[in-house]
Amino acid sequence: MNKAFVKETNDDDAVSPMPEMPVGVRNYITPDGYHALQTELQHLLDVARPAALQADAESADMESAPEASLREIDTRIHYLQTRLETAEIVDASVHADGDQIFFGATVEYDNAAGERHRVTIVGLDELDPAQGRISWLSPLAQSLLGAHEGDAVSLETPAGDEELQVLTVRYPRSS
């Protein structure tokens, strides 16, 4: 078979998979999320990478663990640089006085069982479901986007449609 059609890798070329942006999707991010990625990138460049290089130099006769660590750091640096270059910062504070749900909103809602939930709609690189930070591409966010306080929206779930009642919509204030 022609080598042009065969992907050959060895351990030295292996790269840890990073989440890809879906094709045709814009890389929206909040100002806080953008700042967090910048801070992480700067830490990797100024602290983590030099420390890994030093450890690699000191353990040249030992196993390749520091090399693997350096590779992981370089992969993350490349990922962050790419994401920051394509990021479109969305300042949700422009909607601070509104009650309609847009990117960056923190929404409190009740589900059909009467359970209260709070989520903030953020970019893919800001996800933290345990903290209620959900992607604007998620089914829940897609159901909420465009709704207003007091609206009922329908969320399509594997068990069928579920009605959600939007209670509050809040936005960060500009700094």
mmCIF file of C-alpha atoms in Angstrom:
data_model
loop_
_atom_site.group_PDB
_atom_site.id
_atom_site.type_symbol
_atom_site.label_atom_id
_atom_site.label_comp_id
_atom_site.label_asym_id
_atom_site.label_seq_id
_atom_site.Cartn_x
_atom_site.Cartn_y
_atom_site.Cartn_z
ATOM 1 C CA MET A 1 0.000 0.000 0.000
ATOM 2 C CA ASN A 2 1.162 3.511 -0.756
ATOM 3 C CA LYS A 3 2.637 5.200 2.351
ATOM 4 C CA ALA A 4 0.594 8.312 1.618
ATOM 5 C CA PHE A 5 -2.481 6.418 2.781
ATOM 6 C CA VAL A 6 -1.017 4.816 5.874
ATOM 7 C CA LYS A 7 -0.582 6.686 9.121
ATOM 8 C CA GLU A 8 2.596 5.503 10.713
ATOM 9 C CA THR A 9 3.507 6.536 14.235
ATOM 10 C CA ASN A 10 5.902 5.477 16.882
ATOM 11 C CA ASP A 11 5.999 6.457 20.535
ATOM 12 C CA ASP A 12 8.156 9.485 19.767
ATOM 13 C CA ASP A 13 5.538 10.863 17.367
ATOM 14 C CA ALA A 14 2.486 10.036 19.457
ATOM 15 C CA VAL A 15 0.528 13.058 20.581
ATOM 16 C CA SER A 16 -2.062 13.027 23.325
ATOM 17 C CA PRO A 17 -5.473 13.624 21.812
ATOM 18 C CA MET A 18 -6.967 17.011 22.603
ATOM 19 C CA PRO A 19 -10.594 17.943 22.071
ATOM 20 C CA GLU A 20 -11.135 19.293 18.596
ATOM 21 C CA MET A 21 -13.458 22.127 17.685
ATOM 22 C CA PRO A 22 -16.355 20.735 15.683
ATOM 23 C CA VAL A 23 -16.060 21.651 12.006
ATOM 24 C CA GLY A 24 -17.671 24.985 11.227
ATOM 25 C CA VAL A 25 -18.146 25.919 14.894
ATOM 26 C CA ARG A 26 -16.836 29.199 16.225
ATOM 27 C CA ASN A 27 -14.584 29.143 19.267
ATOM 28 C CA TYR A 28 -16.608 31.382 21.582
ATOM 29 C CA ILE A 29 -15.133 32.042 25.007
ATOM 30 C CA THR A 30 -15.867 34.365 27.919
ATOM 31 C CA PRO A 31 -13.300 37.006 28.914
ATOM 32 C CA ASP A 32 -12.613 35.049 32.125
ATOM 33 C CA GLY A 33 -12.133 31.827 30.149
ATOM 34 C CA TYR A 34 -9.747 33.539 27.746
ATOM 35 C CA HIS A 35 -7.753 34.959 30.646
ATOM 36 C CA ALA A 36 -7.579 31.501 32.293
ATOM 37 C CA LEU A 37 -6.195 29.936 29.087
ATOM 38 C CA GLN A 38 -3.631 32.750 28.764
ATOM 39 C CA THR A 39 -2.574 32.276 32.383
ATOM 40 C CA GLU A 40 -2.196 28.514 31.924
ATOM 41 C CA LEU A 41 -0.172 29.012 28.731
ATOM 42 C CA GLN A 42 2.126 31.529 30.415
ATOM 43 C CA HIS A 43 2.654 29.161 33.366
ATOM 44 C CA LEU A 44 3.545 26.309 31.015
ATOM 45 C CA LEU A 45 6.000 28.496 29.080
ATOM 46 C CA ASP A 46 7.601 30.212 32.087
ATOM 47 C CA VAL A 47 7.554 27.491 34.760
ATOM 48 C CA ALA A 48 6.499 23.985 33.711
ATOM 49 C CA ARG A 49 8.455 23.681 30.456
ATOM 50 C CA PRO A 50 11.763 25.009 31.851
ATOM 51 C CA ALA A 51 11.369 22.682 34.866
ATOM 52 C CA ALA A 52 10.721 19.713 32.562
ATOM 53 C CA LEU A 53 13.751 20.630 30.428
ATOM 54 C CA GLN A 54 15.898 20.804 33.555
ATOM 55 C CA ALA A 55 14.578 17.447 34.803
ATOM 56 C CA ASP A 56 15.182 15.950 31.355
ATOM 57 C CA ALA A 57 18.790 17.201 31.354
ATOM 58 C CA GLU A 58 19.410 15.880 34.864
ATOM 59 C CA SER A 59 17.984 12.445 34.105
ATOM 60 C CA ALA A 60 19.573 11.834 30.706
ATOM 61 C CA ASP A 61 20.811 8.436 31.896
ATOM 62 C CA MET A 62 17.461 7.487 33.453
ATOM 63 C CA GLU A 63 14.124 6.458 31.970
ATOM 64 C CA SER A 64 12.188 8.722 29.622
ATOM 65 C CA ALA A 65 9.496 9.903 32.046
ATOM 66 C CA PRO A 66 10.685 13.546 31.952
ATOM 67 C CA GLU A 67 10.713 13.358 28.140
ATOM 68 C CA ALA A 68 7.104 12.161 28.183
ATOM 69 C CA SER A 69 6.231 14.981 30.570
ATOM 70 C CA LEU A 70 7.931 17.502 28.272
ATOM 71 C CA ARG A 71 6.018 16.082 25.309
ATOM 72 C CA GLU A 72 2.741 16.458 27.212
ATOM 73 C CA ILE A 73 3.605 20.036 28.155
ATOM 74 C CA ASP A 74 4.522 20.894 24.554
ATOM 75 C CA THR A 75 1.286 19.323 23.325
ATOM 76 C CA ARG A 76 -0.746 21.379 25.792
ATOM 77 C CA ILE A 77 1.175 24.555 24.834
ATOM 78 C CA HIS A 78 0.396 23.958 21.164
ATOM 79 C CA TYR A 79 -3.264 23.255 21.980
ATOM 80 C CA LEU A 80 -3.609 26.442 24.050
ATOM 81 C CA GLN A 81 -1.857 28.580 21.424
ATOM 82 C CA THR A 82 -4.190 27.252 18.736
ATOM 83 C CA ARG A 83 -7.307 27.789 20.846
ATOM 84 C CA LEU A 84 -6.275 31.306 21.854
ATOM 85 C CA GLU A 85 -5.575 32.221 18.208
ATOM 86 C CA THR A 86 -9.062 31.119 17.153
ATOM 87 C CA ALA A 87 -10.923 32.347 20.239
ATOM 88 C CA GLU A 88 -13.773 34.805 19.817
ATOM 89 C CA ILE A 89 -14.241 36.584 23.114
ATOM 90 C CA VAL A 90 -17.886 37.228 23.922
ATOM 91 C CA ASP A 91 -18.493 39.798 26.645
ATOM 92 C CA ALA A 92 -21.821 38.740 28.129
ATOM 93 C CA SER A 93 -21.935 41.820 30.365
ATOM 94 C CA VAL A 94 -23.521 43.718 27.454
ATOM 95 C CA HIS A 95 -26.708 41.795 28.310
ATOM 96 C CA ALA A 96 -26.497 42.563 32.055
ATOM 97 C CA ASP A 97 -29.850 44.324 32.149
ATOM 98 C CA GLY A 98 -31.676 41.789 29.991
ATOM 99 C CA ASP A 99 -33.657 38.679 30.763
ATOM 100 C CA GLN A 100 -33.026 36.798 27.510
ATOM 101 C CA ILE A 101 -30.541 33.912 27.504
ATOM 102 C CA PHE A 102 -27.391 34.399 25.456
ATOM 103 C CA PHE A 103 -23.854 33.009 25.633
ATOM 104 C CA GLY A 104 -22.364 33.740 29.063
ATOM 105 C CA ALA A 105 -25.680 33.761 30.928
ATOM 106 C CA THR A 106 -26.111 32.082 34.281
ATOM 107 C CA VAL A 107 -29.542 30.503 34.253
ATOM 108 C CA GLU A 108 -31.561 29.076 37.102
ATOM 109 C CA TYR A 109 -34.337 26.707 36.082
ATOM 110 C CA ASP A 110 -36.635 24.020 37.435
ATOM 111 C CA ASN A 111 -37.011 20.693 35.671
ATOM 112 C CA ALA A 112 -40.221 18.643 35.393
ATOM 113 C CA ALA A 113 -39.502 16.965 38.739
ATOM 114 C CA GLY A 114 -39.320 20.370 40.433
ATOM 115 C CA GLU A 115 -35.557 20.178 40.938
ATOM 116 C CA ARG A 116 -33.774 23.520 40.761
ATOM 117 C CA HIS A 117 -30.562 23.809 38.731
ATOM 118 C CA ARG A 118 -28.132 26.601 37.911
ATOM 119 C CA VAL A 119 -25.905 26.571 34.833
ATOM 120 C CA THR A 120 -23.622 29.048 33.105
ATOM 121 C CA ILE A 121 -23.356 28.813 29.336
ATOM 122 C CA VAL A 122 -19.677 28.959 28.315
ATOM 123 C CA GLY A 123 -17.241 27.938 25.573
ATOM 124 C CA LEU A 124 -15.859 24.454 24.983
ATOM 125 C CA ASP A 125 -12.575 25.229 26.747
ATOM 126 C CA GLU A 126 -14.376 26.434 29.876
ATOM 127 C CA LEU A 127 -16.479 23.365 30.584
ATOM 128 C CA ASP A 128 -16.876 22.277 34.169
ATOM 129 C CA PRO A 129 -20.158 20.378 34.539
ATOM 130 C CA ALA A 130 -19.521 19.790 38.258
ATOM 131 C CA GLN A 131 -19.574 23.585 38.686
ATOM 132 C CA GLY A 132 -22.556 24.049 36.362
ATOM 133 C CA ARG A 133 -20.475 25.377 33.465
ATOM 134 C CA ILE A 134 -21.940 23.884 30.283
ATOM 135 C CA SER A 135 -21.006 24.255 26.623
ATOM 136 C CA TRP A 136 -23.121 26.529 24.488
ATOM 137 C CA LEU A 137 -23.304 23.559 22.087
ATOM 138 C CA SER A 138 -24.834 21.188 24.653
ATOM 139 C CA PRO A 139 -28.473 20.134 24.236
ATOM 140 C CA LEU A 140 -29.394 21.888 27.488
ATOM 141 C CA ALA A 141 -27.798 25.179 26.432
ATOM 142 C CA GLN A 142 -29.359 24.913 22.984
ATOM 143 C CA SER A 143 -32.779 24.519 24.635
ATOM 144 C CA LEU A 144 -32.195 27.549 26.861
ATOM 145 C CA LEU A 145 -30.580 29.962 24.390
ATOM 146 C CA GLY A 146 -33.007 32.649 23.275
ATOM 147 C CA ALA A 147 -35.520 32.013 26.061
ATOM 148 C CA HIS A 148 -36.488 34.645 28.637
ATOM 149 C CA GLU A 149 -37.087 34.575 32.381
ATOM 150 C CA GLY A 150 -40.454 32.931 32.973
ATOM 151 C CA ASP A 151 -40.390 30.919 29.722
ATOM 152 C CA ALA A 152 -40.900 27.190 29.557
ATOM 153 C CA VAL A 153 -38.545 25.405 27.177
ATOM 154 C CA SER A 154 -38.387 21.841 25.962
ATOM 155 C CA LEU A 155 -35.253 19.748 26.405
ATOM 156 C CA GLU A 156 -35.011 16.664 24.221
ATOM 157 C CA THR A 157 -33.718 13.741 26.310
ATOM 158 C CA PRO A 158 -33.363 10.022 25.600
ATOM 159 C CA ALA A 159 -36.454 9.473 27.783
ATOM 160 C CA GLY A 160 -38.450 12.038 25.781
ATOM 161 C CA ASP A 161 -38.993 15.764 25.928
ATOM 162 C CA GLU A 162 -38.708 17.414 29.337
ATOM 163 C CA GLU A 163 -40.117 20.826 30.126
ATOM 164 C CA LEU A 164 -37.860 23.295 31.923
ATOM 165 C CA GLN A 165 -39.063 26.483 33.579
ATOM 166 C CA VAL A 166 -36.601 29.397 33.331
ATOM 167 C CA LEU A 167 -36.531 31.201 36.689
ATOM 168 C CA THR A 168 -33.671 33.713 36.471
ATOM 169 C CA VAL A 169 -31.155 34.934 33.927
ATOM 170 C CA ARG A 170 -28.047 36.732 35.144
ATOM 171 C CA TYR A 171 -24.955 38.113 33.444
ATOM 172 C CA PRO A 172 -21.589 39.218 34.788
ATOM 173 C CA ARG A 173 -21.195 42.958 35.263
ATOM 174 C CA SER A 174 -18.435 44.578 33.224
ATOM 175 C CA SER A 175 -15.220 45.057 35.126
#
